[in-house]
Short mmCIF file of C-alpha atoms in Angstrom, two decimals:
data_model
loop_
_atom_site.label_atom_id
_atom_site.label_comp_id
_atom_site.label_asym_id
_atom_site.label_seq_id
_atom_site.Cartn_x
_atom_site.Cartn_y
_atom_site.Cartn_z
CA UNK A 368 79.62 105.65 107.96
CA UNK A 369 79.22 106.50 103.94
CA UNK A 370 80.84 105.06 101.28
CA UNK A 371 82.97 106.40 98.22
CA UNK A 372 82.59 104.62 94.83
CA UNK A 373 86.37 103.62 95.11
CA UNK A 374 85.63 101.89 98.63
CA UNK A 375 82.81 99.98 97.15
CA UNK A 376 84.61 99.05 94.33
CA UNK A 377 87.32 97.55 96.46
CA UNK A 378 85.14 96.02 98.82
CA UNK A 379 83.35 93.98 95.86
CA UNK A 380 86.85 93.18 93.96
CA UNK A 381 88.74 92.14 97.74
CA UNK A 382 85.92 90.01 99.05
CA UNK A 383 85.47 87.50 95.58
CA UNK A 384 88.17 87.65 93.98
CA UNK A 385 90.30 85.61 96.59
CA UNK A 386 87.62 82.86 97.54
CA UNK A 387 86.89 82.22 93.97
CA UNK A 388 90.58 81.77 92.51
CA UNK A 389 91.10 79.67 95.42
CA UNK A 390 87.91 77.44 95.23
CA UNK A 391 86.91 77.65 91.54
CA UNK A 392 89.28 76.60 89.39
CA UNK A 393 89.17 72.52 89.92
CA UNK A 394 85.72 72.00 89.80
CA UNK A 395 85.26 73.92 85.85
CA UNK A 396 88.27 71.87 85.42
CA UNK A 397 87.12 68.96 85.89
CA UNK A 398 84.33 69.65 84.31
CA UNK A 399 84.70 71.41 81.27
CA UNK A 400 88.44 70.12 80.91
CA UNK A 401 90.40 72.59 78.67
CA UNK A 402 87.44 74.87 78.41
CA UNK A 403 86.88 76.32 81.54
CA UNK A 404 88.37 79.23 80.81
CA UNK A 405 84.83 79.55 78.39
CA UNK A 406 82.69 78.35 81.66
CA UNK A 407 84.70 80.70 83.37
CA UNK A 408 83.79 83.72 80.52
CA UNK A 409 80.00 82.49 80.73
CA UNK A 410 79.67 82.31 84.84
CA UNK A 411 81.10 85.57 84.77
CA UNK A 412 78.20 87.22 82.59
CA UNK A 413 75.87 85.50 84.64
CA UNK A 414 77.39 87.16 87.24
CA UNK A 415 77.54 90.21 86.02
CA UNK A 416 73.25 89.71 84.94
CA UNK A 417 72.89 89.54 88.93
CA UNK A 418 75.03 92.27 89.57
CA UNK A 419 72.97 94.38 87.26
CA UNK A 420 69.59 93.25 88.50
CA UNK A 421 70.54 93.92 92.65
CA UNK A 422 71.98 97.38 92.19
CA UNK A 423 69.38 98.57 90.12
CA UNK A 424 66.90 97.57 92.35
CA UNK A 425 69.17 98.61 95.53
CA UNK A 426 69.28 102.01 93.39
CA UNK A 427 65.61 102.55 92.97
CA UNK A 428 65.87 102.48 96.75
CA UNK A 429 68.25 104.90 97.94
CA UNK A 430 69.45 104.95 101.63
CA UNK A 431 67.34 101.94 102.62
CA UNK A 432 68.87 98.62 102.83
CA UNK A 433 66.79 95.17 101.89
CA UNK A 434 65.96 94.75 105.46
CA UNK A 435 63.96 98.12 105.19
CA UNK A 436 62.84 98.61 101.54
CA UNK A 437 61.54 94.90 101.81
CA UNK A 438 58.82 95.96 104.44
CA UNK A 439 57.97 99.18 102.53
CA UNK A 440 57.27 96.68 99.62
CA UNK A 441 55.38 93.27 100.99
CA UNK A 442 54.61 94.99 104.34
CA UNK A 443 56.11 93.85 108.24
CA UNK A 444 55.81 90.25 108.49
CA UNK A 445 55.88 89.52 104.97
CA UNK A 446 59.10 91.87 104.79
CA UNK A 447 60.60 90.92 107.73
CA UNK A 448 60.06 86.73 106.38
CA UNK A 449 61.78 87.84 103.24
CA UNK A 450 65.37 88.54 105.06
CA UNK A 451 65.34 85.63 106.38
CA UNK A 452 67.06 83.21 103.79
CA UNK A 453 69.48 86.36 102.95
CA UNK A 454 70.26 85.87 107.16
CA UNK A 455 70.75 82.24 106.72
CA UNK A 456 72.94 82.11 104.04
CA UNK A 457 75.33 84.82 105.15
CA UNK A 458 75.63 83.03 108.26
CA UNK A 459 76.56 79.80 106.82
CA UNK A 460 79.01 81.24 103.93
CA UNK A 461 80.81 83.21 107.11
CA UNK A 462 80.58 79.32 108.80
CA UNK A 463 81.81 77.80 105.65
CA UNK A 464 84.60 80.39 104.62
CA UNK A 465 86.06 80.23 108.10
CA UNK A 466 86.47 76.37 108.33
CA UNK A 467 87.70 76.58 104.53
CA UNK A 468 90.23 79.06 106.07
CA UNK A 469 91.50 76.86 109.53
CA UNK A 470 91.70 74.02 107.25
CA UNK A 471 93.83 74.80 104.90
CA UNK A 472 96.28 76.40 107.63
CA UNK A 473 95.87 73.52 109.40
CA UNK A 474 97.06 71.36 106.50
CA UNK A 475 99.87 73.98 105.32
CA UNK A 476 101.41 76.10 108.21
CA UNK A 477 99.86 74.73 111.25
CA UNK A 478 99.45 71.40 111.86
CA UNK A 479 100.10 70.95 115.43
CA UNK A 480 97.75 73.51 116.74
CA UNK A 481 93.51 72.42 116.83
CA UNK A 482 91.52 73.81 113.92
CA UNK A 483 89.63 75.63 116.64
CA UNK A 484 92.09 77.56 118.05
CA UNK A 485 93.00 79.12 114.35
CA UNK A 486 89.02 79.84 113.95
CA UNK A 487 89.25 81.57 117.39
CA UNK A 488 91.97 83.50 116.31
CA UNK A 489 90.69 84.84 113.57
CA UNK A 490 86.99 85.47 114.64
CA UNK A 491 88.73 87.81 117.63
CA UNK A 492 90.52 89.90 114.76
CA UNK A 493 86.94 89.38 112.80
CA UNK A 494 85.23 90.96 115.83
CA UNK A 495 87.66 93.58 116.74
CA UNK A 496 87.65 95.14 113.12
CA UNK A 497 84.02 95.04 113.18
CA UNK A 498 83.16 96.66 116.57
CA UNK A 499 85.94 99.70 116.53
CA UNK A 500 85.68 100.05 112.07
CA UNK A 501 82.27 99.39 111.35
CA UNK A 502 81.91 99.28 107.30
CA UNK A 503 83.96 102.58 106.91
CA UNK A 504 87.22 100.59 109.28
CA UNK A 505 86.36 97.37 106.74
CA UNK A 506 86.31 99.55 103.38
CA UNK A 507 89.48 101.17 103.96
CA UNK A 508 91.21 98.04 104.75
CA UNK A 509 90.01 96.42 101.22
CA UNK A 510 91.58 99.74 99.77
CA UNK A 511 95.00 98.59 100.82
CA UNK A 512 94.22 94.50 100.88
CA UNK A 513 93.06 94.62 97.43
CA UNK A 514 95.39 96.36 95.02
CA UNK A 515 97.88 94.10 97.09
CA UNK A 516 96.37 90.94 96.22
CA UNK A 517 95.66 92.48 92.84
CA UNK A 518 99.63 93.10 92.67
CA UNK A 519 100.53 89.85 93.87
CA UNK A 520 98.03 87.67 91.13
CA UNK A 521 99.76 89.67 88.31
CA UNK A 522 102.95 88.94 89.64
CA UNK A 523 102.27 85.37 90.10
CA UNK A 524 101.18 85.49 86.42
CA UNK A 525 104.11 86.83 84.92
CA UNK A 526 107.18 84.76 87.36
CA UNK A 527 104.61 81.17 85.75
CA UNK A 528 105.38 82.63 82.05
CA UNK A 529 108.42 80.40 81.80
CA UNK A 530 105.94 77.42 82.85
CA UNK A 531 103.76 77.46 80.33
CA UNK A 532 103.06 74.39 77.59
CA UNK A 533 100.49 76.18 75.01
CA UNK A 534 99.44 72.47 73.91
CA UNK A 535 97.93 71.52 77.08
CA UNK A 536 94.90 74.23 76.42
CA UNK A 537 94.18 72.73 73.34
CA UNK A 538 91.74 72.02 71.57
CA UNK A 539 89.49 74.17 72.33
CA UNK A 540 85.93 73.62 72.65
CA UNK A 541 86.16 70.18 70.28
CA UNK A 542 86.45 67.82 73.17
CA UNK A 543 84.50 68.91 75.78
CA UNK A 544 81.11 70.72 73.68
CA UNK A 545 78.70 73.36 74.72
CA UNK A 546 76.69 71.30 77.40
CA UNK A 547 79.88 70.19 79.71
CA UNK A 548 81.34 73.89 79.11
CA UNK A 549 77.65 75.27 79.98
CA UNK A 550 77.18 73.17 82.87
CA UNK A 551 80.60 74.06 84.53
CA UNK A 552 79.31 77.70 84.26
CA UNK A 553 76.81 77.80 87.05
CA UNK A 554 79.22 76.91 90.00
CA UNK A 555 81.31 80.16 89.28
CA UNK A 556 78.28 81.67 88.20
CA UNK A 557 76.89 81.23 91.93
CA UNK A 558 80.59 82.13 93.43
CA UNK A 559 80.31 85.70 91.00
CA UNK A 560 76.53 85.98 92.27
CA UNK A 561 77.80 86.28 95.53
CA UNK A 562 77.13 89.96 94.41
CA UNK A 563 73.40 89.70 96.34
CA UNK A 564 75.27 91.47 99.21
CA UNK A 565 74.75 94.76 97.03
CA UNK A 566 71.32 94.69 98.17
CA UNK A 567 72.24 96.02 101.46
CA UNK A 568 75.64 97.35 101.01
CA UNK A 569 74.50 100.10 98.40
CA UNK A 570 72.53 102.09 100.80
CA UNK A 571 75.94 102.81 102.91
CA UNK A 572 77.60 104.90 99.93
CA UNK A 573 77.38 108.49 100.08
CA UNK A 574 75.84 108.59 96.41
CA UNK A 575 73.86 105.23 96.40
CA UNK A 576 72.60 105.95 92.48
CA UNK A 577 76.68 106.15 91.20
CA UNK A 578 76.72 102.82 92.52
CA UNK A 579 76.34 100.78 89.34
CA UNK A 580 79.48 101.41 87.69
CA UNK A 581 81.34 100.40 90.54
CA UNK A 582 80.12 97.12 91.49
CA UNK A 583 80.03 96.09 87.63
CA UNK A 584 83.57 96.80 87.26
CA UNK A 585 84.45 95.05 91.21
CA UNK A 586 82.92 92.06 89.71
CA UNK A 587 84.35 92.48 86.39
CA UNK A 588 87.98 92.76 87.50
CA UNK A 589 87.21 89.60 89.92
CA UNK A 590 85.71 87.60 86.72
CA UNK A 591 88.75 88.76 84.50
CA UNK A 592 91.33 87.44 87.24
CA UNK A 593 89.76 84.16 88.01
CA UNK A 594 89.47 83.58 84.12
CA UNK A 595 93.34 84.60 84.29
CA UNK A 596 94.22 82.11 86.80
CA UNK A 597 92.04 79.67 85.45
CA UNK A 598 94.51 80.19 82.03
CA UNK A 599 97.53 79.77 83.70
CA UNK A 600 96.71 77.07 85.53
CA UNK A 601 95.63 75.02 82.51
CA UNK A 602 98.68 76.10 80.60
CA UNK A 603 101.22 75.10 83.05
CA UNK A 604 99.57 71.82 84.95
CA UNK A 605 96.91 71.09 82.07
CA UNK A 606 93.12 69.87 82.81
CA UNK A 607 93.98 66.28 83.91
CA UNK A 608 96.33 67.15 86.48
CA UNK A 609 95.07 70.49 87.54
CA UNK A 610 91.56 68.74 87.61
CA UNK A 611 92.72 66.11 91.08
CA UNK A 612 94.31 69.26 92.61
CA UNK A 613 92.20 71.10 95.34
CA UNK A 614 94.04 74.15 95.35
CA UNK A 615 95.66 75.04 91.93
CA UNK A 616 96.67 78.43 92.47
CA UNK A 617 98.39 77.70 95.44
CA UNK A 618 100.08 75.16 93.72
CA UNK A 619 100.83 76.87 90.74
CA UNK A 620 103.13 79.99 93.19
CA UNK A 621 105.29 76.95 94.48
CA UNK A 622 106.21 75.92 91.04
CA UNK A 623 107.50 79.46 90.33
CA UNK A 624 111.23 79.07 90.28
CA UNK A 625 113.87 81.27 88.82
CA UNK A 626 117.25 80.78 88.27
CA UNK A 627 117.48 78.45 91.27
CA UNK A 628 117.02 81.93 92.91
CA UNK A 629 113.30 83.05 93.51
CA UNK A 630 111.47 80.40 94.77
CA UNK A 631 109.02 79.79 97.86
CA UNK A 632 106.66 82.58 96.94
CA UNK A 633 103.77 81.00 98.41
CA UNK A 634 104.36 82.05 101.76
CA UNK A 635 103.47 85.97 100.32
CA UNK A 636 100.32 83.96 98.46
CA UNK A 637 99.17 82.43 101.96
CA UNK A 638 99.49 86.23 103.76
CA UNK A 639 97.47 87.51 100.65
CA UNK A 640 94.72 85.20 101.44
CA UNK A 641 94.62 85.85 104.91
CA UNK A 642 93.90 89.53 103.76
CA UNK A 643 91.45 88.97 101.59
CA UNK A 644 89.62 86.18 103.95
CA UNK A 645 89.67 88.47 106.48
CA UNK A 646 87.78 91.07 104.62
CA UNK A 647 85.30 88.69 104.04
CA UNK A 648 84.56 87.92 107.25
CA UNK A 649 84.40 90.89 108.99
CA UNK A 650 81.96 92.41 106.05
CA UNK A 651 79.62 88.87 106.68
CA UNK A 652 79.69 90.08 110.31
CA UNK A 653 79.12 93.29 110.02
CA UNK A 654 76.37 92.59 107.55
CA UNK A 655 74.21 89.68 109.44
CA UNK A 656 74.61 92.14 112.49
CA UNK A 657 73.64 95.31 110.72
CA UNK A 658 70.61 93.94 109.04
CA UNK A 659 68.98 91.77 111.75
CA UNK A 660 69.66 95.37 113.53
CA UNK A 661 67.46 96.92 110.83
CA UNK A 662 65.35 94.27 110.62
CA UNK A 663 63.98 94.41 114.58
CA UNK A 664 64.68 97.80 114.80
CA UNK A 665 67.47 97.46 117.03
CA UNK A 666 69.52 100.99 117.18
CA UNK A 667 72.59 99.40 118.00
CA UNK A 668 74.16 96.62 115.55
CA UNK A 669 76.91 96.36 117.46
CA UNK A 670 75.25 94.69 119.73
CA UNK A 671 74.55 92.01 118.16
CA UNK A 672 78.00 91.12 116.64
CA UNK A 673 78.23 89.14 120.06
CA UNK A 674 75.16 87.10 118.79
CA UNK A 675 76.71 86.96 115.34
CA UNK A 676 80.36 85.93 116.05
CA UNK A 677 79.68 82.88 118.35
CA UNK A 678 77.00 81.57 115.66
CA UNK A 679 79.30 81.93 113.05
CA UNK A 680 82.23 79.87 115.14
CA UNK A 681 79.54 77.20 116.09
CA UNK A 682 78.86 76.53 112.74
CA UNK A 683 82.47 76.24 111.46
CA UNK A 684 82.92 73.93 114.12
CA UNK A 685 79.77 71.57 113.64
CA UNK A 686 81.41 70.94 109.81
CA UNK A 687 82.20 67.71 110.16
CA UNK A 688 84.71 67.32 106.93
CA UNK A 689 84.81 68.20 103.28
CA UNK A 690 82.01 66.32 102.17
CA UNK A 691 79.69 68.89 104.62
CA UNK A 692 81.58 72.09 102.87
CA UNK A 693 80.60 70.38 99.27
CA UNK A 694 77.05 69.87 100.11
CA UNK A 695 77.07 73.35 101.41
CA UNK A 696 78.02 74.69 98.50
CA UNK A 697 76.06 72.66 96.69
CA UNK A 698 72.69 73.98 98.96
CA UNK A 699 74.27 77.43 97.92
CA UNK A 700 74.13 76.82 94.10
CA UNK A 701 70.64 75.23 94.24
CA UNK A 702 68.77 77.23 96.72
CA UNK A 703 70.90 80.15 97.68
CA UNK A 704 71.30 81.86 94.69
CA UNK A 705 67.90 80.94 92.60
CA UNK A 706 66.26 82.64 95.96
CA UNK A 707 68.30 85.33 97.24
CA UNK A 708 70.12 86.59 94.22
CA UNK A 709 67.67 86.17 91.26
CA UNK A 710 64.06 85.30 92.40
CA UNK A 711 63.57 87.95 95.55
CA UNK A 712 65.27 90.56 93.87
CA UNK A 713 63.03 90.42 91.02
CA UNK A 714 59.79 89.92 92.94
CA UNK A 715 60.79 92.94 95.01
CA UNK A 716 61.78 95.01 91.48
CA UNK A 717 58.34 94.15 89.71
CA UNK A 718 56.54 95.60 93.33
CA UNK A 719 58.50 98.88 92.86
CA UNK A 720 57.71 98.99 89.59
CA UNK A 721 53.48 98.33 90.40
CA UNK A 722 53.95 100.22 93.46
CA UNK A 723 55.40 103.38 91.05
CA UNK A 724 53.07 103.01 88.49
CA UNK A 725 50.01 103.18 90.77
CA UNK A 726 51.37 106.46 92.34
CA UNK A 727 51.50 107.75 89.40
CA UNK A 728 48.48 107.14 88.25
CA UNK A 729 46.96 108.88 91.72
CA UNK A 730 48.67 111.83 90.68
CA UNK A 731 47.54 112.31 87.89
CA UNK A 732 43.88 111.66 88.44
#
């Protein structure tokens, strides 16, 4: 169960890139207006900071995951307290990206059957992937999901040429200023530092210390297509429209029409997103289940994908409505990623770093 650099790469690119072109876009809109595409650019290198920080710390730690190389560090309890908040909010992104999923096939394809029924659905192919796969089953289904949804974005891009109105994306930067374009940053910012997963899924690659070009450039190619979309969807809708929409990608396929001829391309979008959501979920169940695994010494994880999977459906199903998912998101760009992706990881990189020094030191005295 080892990973190549390619698989890792994928893995990284499959799992953001579709969430945050979906999700994204409006609220920098709204925000930052004709800019976003610059809050975009600077949530990306933020991104990219947290990115850099996890892996090299995953890397000084080679085959051990956080669950393990936490108790080496802070010892048992102290260790074992630390996962917790990584635990929690992997459970409730899985929670909120599922009932983000139901909804919006709810509202589009199928909106005679419960939202329940189309979380059940997918959790059984969520749970099936993970049992007989594993990460290795996962990986090799975001080698063929990705450069598919890859395909499809470019393609999307290049059918919307004919759409485009270069006036709506300007000016640039005079009306909106650094502070609106700053502060509509940090939401993609926390969507790109989603990247915290690196922390455990680094020790499952068969050369853990190649790992950092890899995840720089998954992230990378996810920040350069959600800046592309962000683009396109400015030039062809422009900020005050595009800004009321909640899902401007989607919106921007259906306008794609050509020649009275190719038209209704968002029925390919929708299967793309089912791929990529898919991914998503699985890898959230097979990491909560892995790492509580690791965490309580458990020697089978898959074991506890049956404690996983129902937790994860009862917490779609307690989200009331919108406002709940908002809030959630919210909790994730206040709490989640301060803790998880920038103030653990560096606690736990400044005890290596202690930890190495003093060894040294005994060895050479």
């Amino acid at each position: 169960m080892k990973l190549t650099r390619l698989q890792l790469f994928w893995i990284v690119a499959t799992i953001e890139i579709v969430m945050a072109v979906w999700l994204r876009i409006s609220p920098a809109i709204a925000a930052a207006k004709q800019d976003a595409w610059l809050s975009m650019l600077a949530g990306g290198l933020m991104g990219l900071a947290i990115t850099f920080l996890v892996v090299h710390l995953s890397m000084m730690h080679p085959d051990e995951s956080l669950a393990e190389y936490s108790q080496k560090l802070l010892g048992k309890w102290l260790g074992k307290l630390v996962i917790l908040p990584y635990l929690t909010a992997w459970f409730i992104l899985a929670g909120d990206v599922l009932r983000t999923f139901a909804d919006f096939v709810h509202l589009i394809l199928l909106d005679s059957t419960p939202v329940w029924i189309i979380m059940l659905m997918m959790l059984a192919l969520m749970i099936y992937m993970t049992l007989n796969g594993g990460i290795s089953g996962i990986a090799r289904f975001c080698e063929i999901a990705g450069p598919i949804t890859v395909g499809a974005l470019i393609f999307s891009f290049l059918l919307n040429l004919s759409n485009i109105e270069w006036h709506q994306i300007k000016p640039v930067y005079a009306d909106s200023g650094w502070q609106a374009i700053a502060a509509a940053s940090y939401p993609p910012a926390s969507f790109f530092g989603e990247s915290f997963m690196l922390l455990v899924l680094v020790s499952y690659m068969q050369k853990p210390r190649k790992a950092m070009s890899a995840s720089i450039l998954g992230v990378g190619i996810t920040v350069i297509f959600v800046l592309a979309a962000t683009v396109m969807v400015l030039l062809v809708f422009g900020p005050d429209v595009s800004a009321k929409m909640r899902f401007p990608y989607f919106m921007l396929v259906r306008t794609i029409d050509i020649f009275n001829f190719i038209q209704n391309l968002d029925i390919f979008v929708l299967f793309i997103w089912v791929f990529g959501v898919f991914a998503k979920m699985s890898f959230y169940l097979f990491l909560t289940s892995s790492e509580m695994a690791r965490s309580t010494r458990i020697p089978n994880w898959r074991k506890l994908v049956w404690f996983s999977a129902p937790l994860i459906f009862v917490i779609a199903a307690l989200i009331p409505n919108e406002n709940t998912i908002e809030f959630l998101q919210k909790l994730w760009r206040l709490i989640v990623i301060p803790l998880c992706a920038i103030g653990i990881p560096l606690l736990l990189w400044i005890v290596t770093l202690v930890r190495k020094e003093n060894s040294s030191l005994k060895t050479s005295s």
